[in-house]
Amino acid sequence: MFAKLAQPFPLGATLCDQGCNFSIHCPDNQEIKLVLFDDENKKTIIDLNHQYMGCRYAFVPDIKAGQQYGYQIKDKLEYRLVLDPYAQALGKAPFYVEPFTAEKSWEFAKSVVVDHQFDWQKTTLPQVPYEETILFETHVKGFTKLNPHIDEQYRGSYLGLCQPKVIEFFKAQGVTSLQLLPVTSCMSEPHLLKMDKVNFWGYNSLCFMAPEPRYAKDDAVAEMKTMVRELHKHGIEVIMDIVFNHTAEGGEGGPKFHLKCLDKNYYLQDYSKNYLNYTGCGNTLDLTYQPSLNIVLDTLRHWVTHYQIDGFRFDLAATLGRNRHRFDTQSAFFKAVAQDPILRKIKLIAEPWDVGPDGYQLGHFPRGWNECNDKFRDTVKSYWLEGNNNVKEFATRLMGSRDLFSAGGWPDKLPVNFISYHDGFTLRDLVSYNHKHNHANGENNRDGHGDNRSNNHGVEGESSNFSVIHKRERQKRNLMTTLLFSFGIPHLLAVDSLSHTQGGNNNAYCQDNEISWANWALSGEDECFSAWLSQMLAARKQVMSPFIRAFSGHERGHHRIHWHRSNGQGMTAEDWQGLEAFALYLGLYKDGNELMFLVNSSDIPTRYRLPPGSKWSVICDTSESRLSQRQTQTTYMQSANSLSILYRP
């Protein structure tokens, strides 16, 4: 009877009324055995009597959810316990003391059988349109760990992120979509373990389908689902940042958790069978190999089906389309996602590069993919913070980087524009530091990017000088206004809404402490900026989103676009070489709504002549710390180093 219940697919542990089917892909280790553990850690070893296409499998009766298990293999002369690569939960947070020997593997975290029944309380998916999407990059633990407005037991957890006060904050800020830093199970790299540090960001995947236990009070599976459900109730999407380009097993000499012991072909290898490192993390997953492609696709469907995830941001996504040394937009992965009835409906965001050859692929991902636009980041920071007056480049980014992303593919092909990300300076540090200060990472300040394009405005770090603070706050508003009123999907770092500083650390990946934890003790300036940002996000949805929608697809050529000097005359070819004060006029159709962008990067106030007609409403003027409802008609005096957005319905 039970032999008939045994099946090679799906891989992993699959429950039914009679018990559980266990199946694992393991062509490199045919002597593998299933090991079950009871509550006292006593083990039962079970033969995997069936095999098919490199899979070994067996059906075990009377297994219930919560059963811990692993797989025994022979590693040279020792028996090693390995995780199920398809494990859907882990029994505890993974940890070991270097080196990770076969003996220590038996005390490591174990795979857990999961029953995915859950009361979703008839919640529906938010399905936020692309042109209305506001991405809020958030660390599950870091954002709530110090939040005094929620019960202490929930701080730094999945449940903390969905507490009423936190959701109230998200709603007040106008957030539509939380982009969570990795919440799949993670193992810190050996060099961090030696320094008694952890991979706080989580970009070192252990088991792709298992939620990270560190963020759970009791049950990571149920608590993560609860978080998603409660956020969905309030119309907030959940986007997962996910890492398929490499795994926590590292390169040659790295720890053995599963894939290395089961089938080396999971990874890209050179001709001497050494691991190719196109990720900077020791190994590179090979998606031209069917089992590797399978686990990635199965993982994506797993999160969408069982957790109702709304989309994914793919770390170093060029790897996913890589055929060894080349990137291919027609790769099997892209084709497989495009035809999948579950995956083709969700948001797909690519970090469009990796560190291997042919690795920079901005603008080259297929239809249905949005891409993180680092050219927007670099151009806008250089323009406002470095005085790099490249008007043509700035204008191109403002208008949606159409040199890379044709408006014919909008809104679903809009670029993801950003100023700050988890890696790099926070918004506050961008205007407070000229140099990175990563000494706490233990690498003598050698780590982290050197090209920050920041400006400390005369003082390195924190300052009580009113003039310095005034300049910094204005530049924060310049950067955010440019981001929110450019054509694209705005990506904001969540802690920027609180003006959080990391003390100049631009690579705080191993700082599970106050450096990374959002500081909720806001100063007067911080409170003011948070309120301003909230109002600006509301203004973007009301004013800018319709323009993005109108300028997308077939209707894009039916609108008015004019570039002016401050005196109202059209810009000349010479003006595009470095004009410091210019205006962008946008109008819908022949006589529809109108927008004006008054940009003054010079050091002197400039008076702008406005197009004739009825009065313009001032959406914002970045020289002012608060939004004021007022109107202007014929001219407008724009302060130095600032910009304004004007609107006429």
XYZ file of C-alpha atoms in Angstrom:
649
model
C 0.000 0.000 0.000
C 2.606 2.525 1.055
C 4.787 1.710 -1.925
C 2.069 3.179 -4.131
C 2.045 6.360 -2.052
C 5.787 6.809 -2.557
C 6.444 9.264 -5.379
C 9.584 10.969 -6.733
C 7.780 14.286 -7.146
C 7.247 16.715 -5.614
C 10.651 16.805 -3.989
C 10.833 17.491 -0.264
C 8.477 16.320 2.468
C 4.815 16.136 1.377
C 2.147 15.355 3.949
C -1.081 13.446 3.377
C -3.615 11.792 5.689
C -1.662 8.526 5.865
C 1.793 9.986 6.438
C 4.514 11.774 4.480
C 6.360 11.259 1.217
C 10.080 12.101 1.340
C 11.991 12.629 -1.892
C 15.432 14.086 -2.571
C 17.530 14.629 -5.714
C 20.905 13.015 -4.939
C 22.704 11.465 -7.955
C 26.119 11.988 -6.294
C 25.153 10.140 -3.125
C 23.277 6.910 -3.710
C 23.854 5.602 -0.151
C 21.694 8.357 1.303
C 19.230 7.516 4.085
C 16.360 9.410 5.703
C 16.787 10.203 9.403
C 13.814 11.041 11.650
C 14.303 12.674 15.075
C 11.963 12.485 18.043
C 11.516 15.109 20.750
C 14.559 13.811 22.614
C 16.708 13.945 19.449
C 16.754 10.157 19.166
C 17.007 9.105 15.545
C 15.317 6.553 13.336
C 17.083 5.710 10.088
C 14.928 4.770 7.099
C 16.048 3.371 3.744
C 14.974 5.230 0.616
C 13.942 2.155 -1.347
C 12.734 3.864 -4.507
C 14.698 5.778 -7.117
C 13.906 7.652 -10.317
C 15.963 10.117 -12.409
C 18.497 10.733 -9.681
C 15.862 10.972 -6.919
C 15.628 8.664 -3.906
C 12.295 8.532 -2.127
C 10.087 6.694 0.353
C 6.674 7.045 1.973
C 6.645 6.920 5.784
C 3.270 6.338 7.481
C 1.908 8.256 10.483
C 4.203 11.267 10.101
C 2.721 14.528 11.397
C 3.536 18.190 10.919
C 6.471 19.257 13.085
C 8.465 16.071 12.447
C 12.186 16.924 12.293
C 14.309 15.099 9.762
C 17.485 15.144 7.717
C 19.458 12.914 5.376
C 22.468 10.803 6.304
C 25.252 10.565 3.750
C 28.723 9.104 3.874
C 31.302 11.876 3.575
C 34.666 10.168 3.168
C 34.876 7.998 6.299
C 32.243 9.826 8.358
C 28.484 10.052 8.382
C 27.160 13.558 7.822
C 23.621 14.851 8.275
C 22.499 17.176 5.491
C 19.459 19.389 5.176
C 16.724 18.774 2.662
C 17.242 21.483 0.000
C 13.437 21.523 -0.268
C 12.947 21.904 3.497
C 9.954 24.154 4.161
C 10.942 24.964 7.745
C 13.907 24.612 10.088
C 13.740 23.406 13.662
C 15.889 26.258 14.978
C 18.048 29.134 13.823
C 21.089 27.636 12.065
C 24.413 28.152 13.799
C 27.721 26.375 14.226
C 31.214 27.048 15.513
C 33.914 26.833 12.850
C 34.817 24.417 11.318
C 31.567 22.726 10.227
C 32.537 19.082 10.596
C 30.481 15.952 9.912
C 30.150 15.505 13.677
C 28.768 19.030 14.153
C 26.258 18.526 11.359
C 24.186 16.325 13.670
C 23.697 19.232 16.101
C 22.872 21.723 13.347
C 19.362 22.918 12.493
C 17.150 20.186 11.047
C 14.487 20.137 8.371
C 10.860 20.158 9.538
C 7.729 18.674 7.956
C 5.105 21.400 7.417
C 1.314 21.400 7.112
C 0.389 24.543 5.170
C -3.237 24.786 6.290
C -3.846 28.392 7.362
C -6.826 30.673 7.856
C -6.374 33.507 5.365
C -9.681 34.986 6.548
C -10.793 35.609 2.969
C -8.161 38.280 2.395
C -7.540 39.274 -1.208
C -4.342 40.279 -2.962
C -3.804 44.071 -3.125
C -2.713 43.962 -6.819
C -1.352 47.530 -6.768
C -0.926 48.976 -10.304
C 2.674 49.558 -11.340
C 2.214 53.311 -11.723
C 0.880 53.562 -8.148
C 3.475 51.266 -6.568
C 5.694 52.690 -3.811
C 8.358 50.183 -2.746
C 9.483 50.439 0.878
C 12.634 48.357 1.441
C 12.313 46.952 4.938
C 14.271 44.636 7.216
C 11.856 42.524 9.274
C 13.929 42.682 12.433
C 15.684 46.001 11.999
C 12.628 48.141 11.341
C 10.739 47.255 14.536
C 13.459 46.150 16.974
C 13.547 49.567 18.715
C 9.977 50.643 18.005
C 8.541 51.844 21.341
C 4.981 51.893 19.983
C 4.561 48.109 19.889
C 4.658 45.427 22.561
C 8.217 44.359 23.330
C 7.494 40.688 22.597
C 6.770 41.525 18.950
C 9.711 43.803 18.244
C 12.113 42.551 15.594
C 9.784 39.807 14.350
C 7.364 38.909 11.579
C 4.489 39.739 13.897
C 6.096 43.067 14.787
C 5.849 44.197 11.183
C 2.080 43.764 11.190
C 1.232 45.327 14.559
C -1.502 48.008 14.304
C 0.853 50.916 15.068
C 3.346 49.784 12.420
C 0.643 49.316 9.790
C -0.728 52.725 10.765
C 2.722 54.177 10.070
C 2.952 52.456 6.678
C -0.491 53.716 5.717
C 0.328 57.249 6.845
C 3.474 57.164 4.724
C 1.544 56.041 1.673
C 3.431 52.770 1.288
C 1.858 50.294 -1.151
C 4.450 47.527 -1.165
C 6.930 46.325 1.433
C 10.083 44.896 -0.147
C 11.496 42.674 2.565
C 15.194 41.980 2.782
C 15.661 38.184 2.593
C 13.395 36.223 4.917
C 14.441 32.823 3.618
C 16.662 30.830 5.970
C 20.209 32.125 6.021
C 23.582 31.008 7.333
C 26.274 33.522 8.200
C 29.540 33.204 6.306
C 32.516 31.515 8.048
C 34.506 34.751 8.273
C 31.610 36.379 10.168
C 31.311 33.443 12.559
C 34.995 33.781 13.375
C 34.383 37.453 14.297
C 31.254 36.582 16.300
C 29.076 38.453 13.794
C 26.022 37.503 11.740
C 24.822 38.131 8.214
C 22.147 40.625 9.261
C 20.849 41.308 5.756
C 20.341 37.609 5.006
C 21.913 37.396 1.549
C 23.362 33.912 2.092
C 20.570 31.421 1.457
C 20.477 28.104 3.271
C 17.105 26.551 2.383
C 15.169 28.587 -0.163
C 11.690 27.482 1.004
C 12.155 27.831 4.761
C 11.357 31.170 6.450
C 14.168 32.529 8.614
C 13.621 31.271 12.219
C 15.366 34.302 13.804
C 12.340 36.491 13.124
C 9.782 34.170 14.736
C 8.589 33.942 18.305
C 7.423 30.331 18.025
C 6.474 29.223 14.503
C 8.130 30.977 11.555
C 5.711 29.501 8.997
C 2.508 30.569 10.753
C 3.891 33.932 11.878
C 5.131 34.904 8.437
C 1.764 33.997 6.933
C 0.049 36.069 9.613
C 2.255 39.041 8.725
C 1.359 38.757 5.039
C -2.337 38.346 5.798
C -2.529 41.396 8.046
C -0.611 43.570 5.594
C -2.893 42.416 2.776
C -5.919 43.390 4.835
C -4.661 46.964 4.632
C -3.850 46.840 0.918
C -0.085 46.511 1.383
C 1.792 44.125 -0.893
C 4.669 41.937 0.280
C 7.641 41.643 -2.079
C 10.357 39.166 -1.091
C 14.013 39.880 -1.796
C 15.291 36.440 -2.712
C 18.769 35.054 -3.409
C 19.152 32.356 -6.057
C 22.512 33.397 -7.456
C 24.475 31.465 -4.809
C 23.990 29.495 -1.595
C 25.557 29.518 1.856
C 27.867 26.628 0.945
C 30.479 29.009 -0.472
C 33.301 27.867 -2.740
C 36.064 25.321 -2.426
C 36.521 24.439 1.237
C 33.211 26.019 2.209
C 30.710 24.282 4.496
C 28.577 21.375 3.254
C 24.894 21.783 4.054
C 23.115 19.969 1.186
C 23.680 20.711 -2.534
C 27.431 20.096 -2.541
C 26.898 16.633 -1.085
C 23.988 15.698 -3.335
C 24.889 16.890 -6.833
C 27.788 19.208 -7.672
C 26.114 20.079 -10.974
C 23.773 22.386 -9.081
C 26.623 24.923 -9.342
C 28.564 26.442 -12.206
C 31.998 24.843 -12.427
C 35.085 25.366 -14.533
C 36.739 22.564 -16.472
C 38.673 21.391 -13.428
C 35.389 21.100 -11.504
C 36.120 24.085 -9.282
C 33.231 26.424 -8.481
C 32.873 29.504 -10.686
C 32.356 32.578 -8.536
C 30.288 35.081 -10.513
C 28.554 36.307 -7.360
C 31.464 37.225 -5.096
C 30.194 34.642 -2.608
C 32.117 31.527 -3.592
C 29.676 29.732 -5.874
C 27.142 30.395 -8.629
C 23.917 28.444 -9.127
C 23.672 26.997 -12.653
C 20.155 27.494 -13.986
C 20.988 25.785 -17.270
C 20.986 22.574 -15.207
C 17.455 21.214 -14.893
C 17.469 20.356 -11.154
C 18.799 23.852 -10.332
C 16.115 25.438 -12.497
C 13.520 23.194 -10.869
C 14.359 24.189 -7.306
C 14.218 27.887 -8.193
C 10.837 27.621 -9.920
C 9.445 25.308 -7.250
C 10.579 27.796 -4.599
C 8.895 30.750 -6.280
C 5.623 28.847 -6.643
C 5.936 27.736 -3.020
C 6.034 31.313 -1.685
C 3.261 32.552 -3.951
C 0.988 29.564 -3.291
C 1.500 29.014 0.423
C 2.331 32.558 1.594
C 0.447 34.662 -0.993
C 3.590 36.651 -1.761
C 2.940 39.434 -4.297
C 6.322 39.475 -6.004
C 10.067 39.059 -5.762
C 13.175 41.169 -6.028
C 15.976 38.953 -7.358
C 19.447 39.589 -5.974
C 22.178 39.615 -8.672
C 19.544 38.546 -11.173
C 21.892 38.465 -14.165
C 22.998 35.082 -12.809
C 19.506 33.695 -13.425
C 19.841 34.296 -17.156
C 23.467 33.244 -17.356
C 24.768 30.521 -19.665
C 28.219 30.266 -18.127
C 30.057 33.346 -19.453
C 27.127 34.942 -21.282
C 23.783 36.442 -20.322
C 20.784 35.355 -22.422
C 17.415 37.145 -22.420
C 15.979 33.977 -23.984
C 17.214 31.744 -21.163
C 15.167 28.827 -19.911
C 14.510 30.601 -16.625
C 12.906 33.653 -18.226
C 10.842 31.470 -20.563
C 9.729 29.216 -17.728
C 8.570 32.129 -15.583
C 6.773 33.766 -18.510
C 4.697 30.653 -19.204
C 3.975 29.774 -15.577
C 0.321 30.549 -14.724
C 1.234 31.346 -11.107
C 4.439 33.318 -11.572
C 3.542 35.429 -14.598
C 0.926 37.310 -12.552
C 3.250 38.651 -9.874
C 5.734 41.530 -9.702
C 9.258 40.565 -10.784
C 12.078 42.985 -9.949
C 15.639 42.321 -11.084
C 18.908 43.595 -9.735
C 20.185 43.461 -13.338
C 23.813 42.552 -12.792
C 26.272 40.188 -11.161
C 30.069 40.299 -10.888
C 30.854 37.844 -13.671
C 31.655 38.512 -17.342
C 28.771 40.040 -19.301
C 27.279 40.784 -15.902
C 25.863 44.328 -16.292
C 22.486 43.994 -18.027
C 20.447 47.089 -17.114
C 17.584 47.444 -19.588
C 18.063 43.991 -21.107
C 15.650 41.904 -19.048
C 12.574 40.576 -20.878
C 9.064 42.026 -20.805
C 7.356 41.447 -17.459
C 10.463 42.365 -15.467
C 11.160 45.648 -13.714
C 14.806 46.520 -13.097
C 16.658 48.404 -10.372
C 17.952 51.532 -12.109
C 21.383 52.370 -10.736
C 21.883 54.975 -13.465
C 19.053 56.981 -11.908
C 20.718 56.722 -8.488
C 24.138 57.804 -9.722
C 22.879 60.621 -11.940
C 20.569 62.185 -9.374
C 23.096 61.985 -6.530
C 25.799 63.495 -8.730
C 23.475 66.273 -9.867
C 22.391 67.427 -6.413
C 25.326 66.436 -4.198
C 28.397 66.707 -6.426
C 27.428 69.667 -8.596
C 27.748 67.534 -11.726
C 25.492 69.629 -13.938
C 24.816 67.013 -16.605
C 21.425 68.381 -17.607
C 20.866 65.947 -20.462
C 21.546 62.890 -18.303
C 19.443 64.269 -15.448
C 16.548 64.976 -17.809
C 16.774 61.468 -19.264
C 16.477 59.892 -15.813
C 13.646 62.247 -14.843
C 11.662 61.139 -17.885
C 11.950 57.437 -17.067
C 15.324 56.458 -18.582
C 13.707 55.878 -21.946
C 17.130 55.289 -23.449
C 16.921 51.969 -21.581
C 13.213 51.404 -20.933
C 10.898 52.287 -23.811
C 7.670 53.949 -22.717
C 5.949 51.570 -25.133
C 6.452 48.876 -22.478
C 5.206 50.987 -19.588
C 3.708 50.717 -17.027
C 4.716 47.077 -16.516
C 8.250 47.812 -17.789
C 8.812 50.934 -15.674
C 12.301 51.189 -14.145
C 12.654 50.898 -10.385
C 14.250 54.221 -9.453
C 16.081 54.655 -6.165
C 18.420 56.944 -4.271
C 19.389 54.716 -1.355
C 19.286 50.955 -0.904
C 20.218 48.564 1.893
C 23.774 48.611 0.530
C 25.207 52.101 0.473
C 24.554 55.206 2.543
C 21.145 55.921 4.003
C 19.572 59.176 2.830
C 20.739 60.971 5.951
C 24.286 59.683 5.585
C 24.359 60.713 1.917
C 24.120 64.343 3.023
C 26.299 63.912 6.138
C 29.421 61.999 5.064
C 32.013 62.324 2.337
C 33.617 58.989 3.163
C 32.479 55.540 4.289
C 33.074 54.612 7.934
C 32.839 50.801 8.017
C 35.372 50.080 10.779
C 32.771 48.212 12.861
C 32.651 45.539 10.142
C 36.120 44.344 11.100
C 37.685 44.701 7.646
C 39.723 47.871 8.234
C 37.228 49.949 6.254
C 38.154 48.117 3.038
C 34.633 46.802 2.415
C 31.746 48.748 0.950
C 31.515 50.859 -2.177
C 33.877 53.780 -2.624
C 31.721 55.581 -5.206
C 29.122 57.115 -2.887
C 28.578 60.518 -4.584
C 27.740 62.002 -1.198
C 28.303 65.424 0.362
C 28.759 66.190 4.059
C 28.075 69.936 3.546
C 31.132 71.007 5.494
C 31.125 68.670 8.484
C 31.839 64.931 8.448
C 29.079 63.227 10.417
C 26.585 64.620 12.883
C 26.459 68.392 13.347
C 24.559 70.915 15.471
C 25.389 73.759 13.091
C 22.071 75.209 11.903
C 23.418 76.169 8.479
C 24.763 72.656 7.858
C 21.523 71.033 9.015
C 19.504 73.400 6.804
C 21.529 72.473 3.699
C 21.309 68.759 4.459
C 17.543 68.807 4.943
C 17.066 70.705 1.689
C 19.163 68.167 -0.191
C 17.156 65.310 1.280
C 14.026 66.970 -0.083
C 15.699 67.551 -3.464
C 16.621 63.884 -3.749
C 13.226 62.581 -2.650
C 11.242 64.984 -4.823
C 13.283 63.988 -7.859
C 12.676 60.328 -7.026
C 8.935 60.640 -6.445
C 8.174 62.814 -9.464
C 10.300 60.949 -11.989
C 8.733 58.414 -14.329
C 9.270 55.034 -12.736
C 8.531 52.976 -9.642
C 10.026 54.717 -6.594
C 12.048 52.547 -4.228
C 12.559 54.037 -0.763
C 14.697 52.713 2.054
C 12.255 52.374 4.959
C 14.613 53.833 7.549
C 14.953 56.976 5.415
C 11.435 57.924 6.465
C 12.883 58.202 9.995
C 16.096 59.966 8.859
C 18.083 57.051 10.274
C 21.873 57.260 10.292
C 24.273 54.309 10.198
C 27.134 56.535 11.292
C 28.562 56.543 7.778
C 28.591 52.730 7.448
C 27.655 51.998 3.828
C 27.885 48.209 4.135
C 26.162 47.332 7.408
C 25.446 43.745 6.334
C 26.880 42.295 9.554
C 25.580 44.897 12.019
C 22.694 43.364 13.955
C 22.608 46.284 16.377
C 21.740 49.983 16.669
C 23.762 50.749 13.537
C 21.106 48.969 11.462
C 18.054 49.029 13.720
C 15.694 51.867 12.855
C 15.930 54.699 15.368
C 12.419 55.806 16.371
C 13.634 58.602 18.683
C 13.136 61.392 16.165
C 14.422 64.938 16.458
C 12.326 67.911 15.425
C 13.927 67.904 11.969
C 13.323 64.154 11.648
C 9.633 64.527 12.547
C 9.269 67.364 10.083
C 10.907 65.391 7.266
C 8.781 62.299 7.977
C 5.598 64.392 7.776
C 6.830 66.095 4.586
C 7.650 62.739 2.972
C 4.233 61.344 3.857
C 2.523 64.288 2.168
C 4.789 64.010 -0.861
C 3.965 60.348 -1.303
C 0.262 61.220 -1.225
C 0.859 63.984 -3.774
C 2.701 61.585 -6.050
C -0.200 59.149 -6.070
C -2.707 61.902 -6.748
C -0.741 63.936 -9.294
C 2.122 61.921 -10.797
C 0.548 58.466 -11.157
C -2.026 59.648 -13.755
C 0.785 61.203 -15.794
C 2.754 57.950 -15.741
C -0.335 56.039 -16.797
C -1.040 58.514 -19.616
C 2.564 58.502 -20.891
C 2.607 54.685 -21.054
C 1.984 52.391 -24.016
C 0.111 53.445 -27.131
C -1.041 56.795 -25.699
C 2.449 58.036 -24.953
C 2.756 60.168 -28.095
C -0.387 62.231 -27.572
C 0.915 64.540 -24.838
C 2.936 67.729 -24.520
C 6.571 67.849 -23.359
C 8.565 71.106 -23.410
C 11.914 72.066 -21.908
C 12.340 75.764 -21.048
C 14.916 78.207 -19.820
C 13.834 80.121 -16.718
C 12.681 83.006 -18.968
C 10.151 80.729 -20.646
C 12.037 80.329 -23.915
C 12.822 76.872 -25.293
C 16.162 75.318 -24.421
C 18.876 75.387 -27.101
C 21.516 72.772 -27.879
C 23.998 74.850 -25.904
C 21.679 74.921 -22.872
C 21.768 71.134 -22.707
C 25.512 71.305 -22.005
C 25.146 72.726 -18.500
C 22.217 75.090 -17.905
C 21.768 75.461 -14.133
C 18.163 76.651 -14.090
C 15.589 75.044 -16.373
C 11.963 73.944 -16.425
C 10.125 70.854 -17.658
C 6.512 71.258 -18.788
C 4.201 68.257 -19.160
C 0.616 68.399 -20.401
C -1.883 65.625 -20.983
C -3.351 65.517 -24.481
C -4.226 68.910 -26.010
C -5.776 70.601 -22.992
C -5.510 68.202 -20.040
C -3.765 68.435 -16.667
C -0.370 70.133 -16.569
C 2.821 69.740 -14.524
C 5.820 72.040 -14.199
C 9.230 71.083 -12.797
C 11.311 74.133 -11.855
C 14.888 72.968 -11.315
C 17.502 75.396 -9.990
C 20.868 73.811 -9.184
C 22.633 77.177 -9.133
C 23.740 79.067 -6.031
C 21.457 82.036 -6.680
C 17.643 82.404 -6.618
C 16.097 82.417 -10.084
C 12.761 83.798 -11.263
C 10.831 81.560 -13.658
C 8.275 82.765 -16.190
C 5.350 80.333 -16.264
C 3.172 79.330 -19.235
C 0.066 81.570 -19.482
C -3.324 80.458 -18.275
C -5.003 79.840 -14.953
C -3.159 79.667 -11.640
C -0.713 76.906 -10.767
C -0.891 75.033 -7.457
C 2.481 74.609 -5.740
C 2.770 70.911 -4.890
C 6.135 71.379 -3.227
C 9.114 73.699 -3.035
C 12.155 71.892 -1.631
C 13.531 75.122 -0.176
C 10.682 74.845 2.351
C 10.525 72.192 5.058
C 6.725 72.057 4.963
C 4.248 71.794 2.131
C 2.016 74.864 1.848
C -1.114 75.127 -0.231
C -0.687 78.188 -2.353
C -0.951 79.261 -5.951
C 1.044 81.269 -8.450
C 0.236 82.459 -11.954
C 2.778 84.300 -14.090
C 6.175 83.947 -12.383
C 7.793 81.998 -9.558
C 10.962 82.754 -7.594
C 12.910 79.519 -7.117
C 15.478 79.518 -4.327
C 19.045 78.369 -4.925
C 19.775 74.614 -4.978
C 16.150 73.586 -4.969
C 13.221 72.580 -7.166
C 9.470 72.986 -7.203
C 6.612 70.947 -8.629
C 3.638 72.967 -9.921
C 0.297 71.498 -10.982
C -2.625 72.840 -12.974
C -5.700 70.604 -13.416
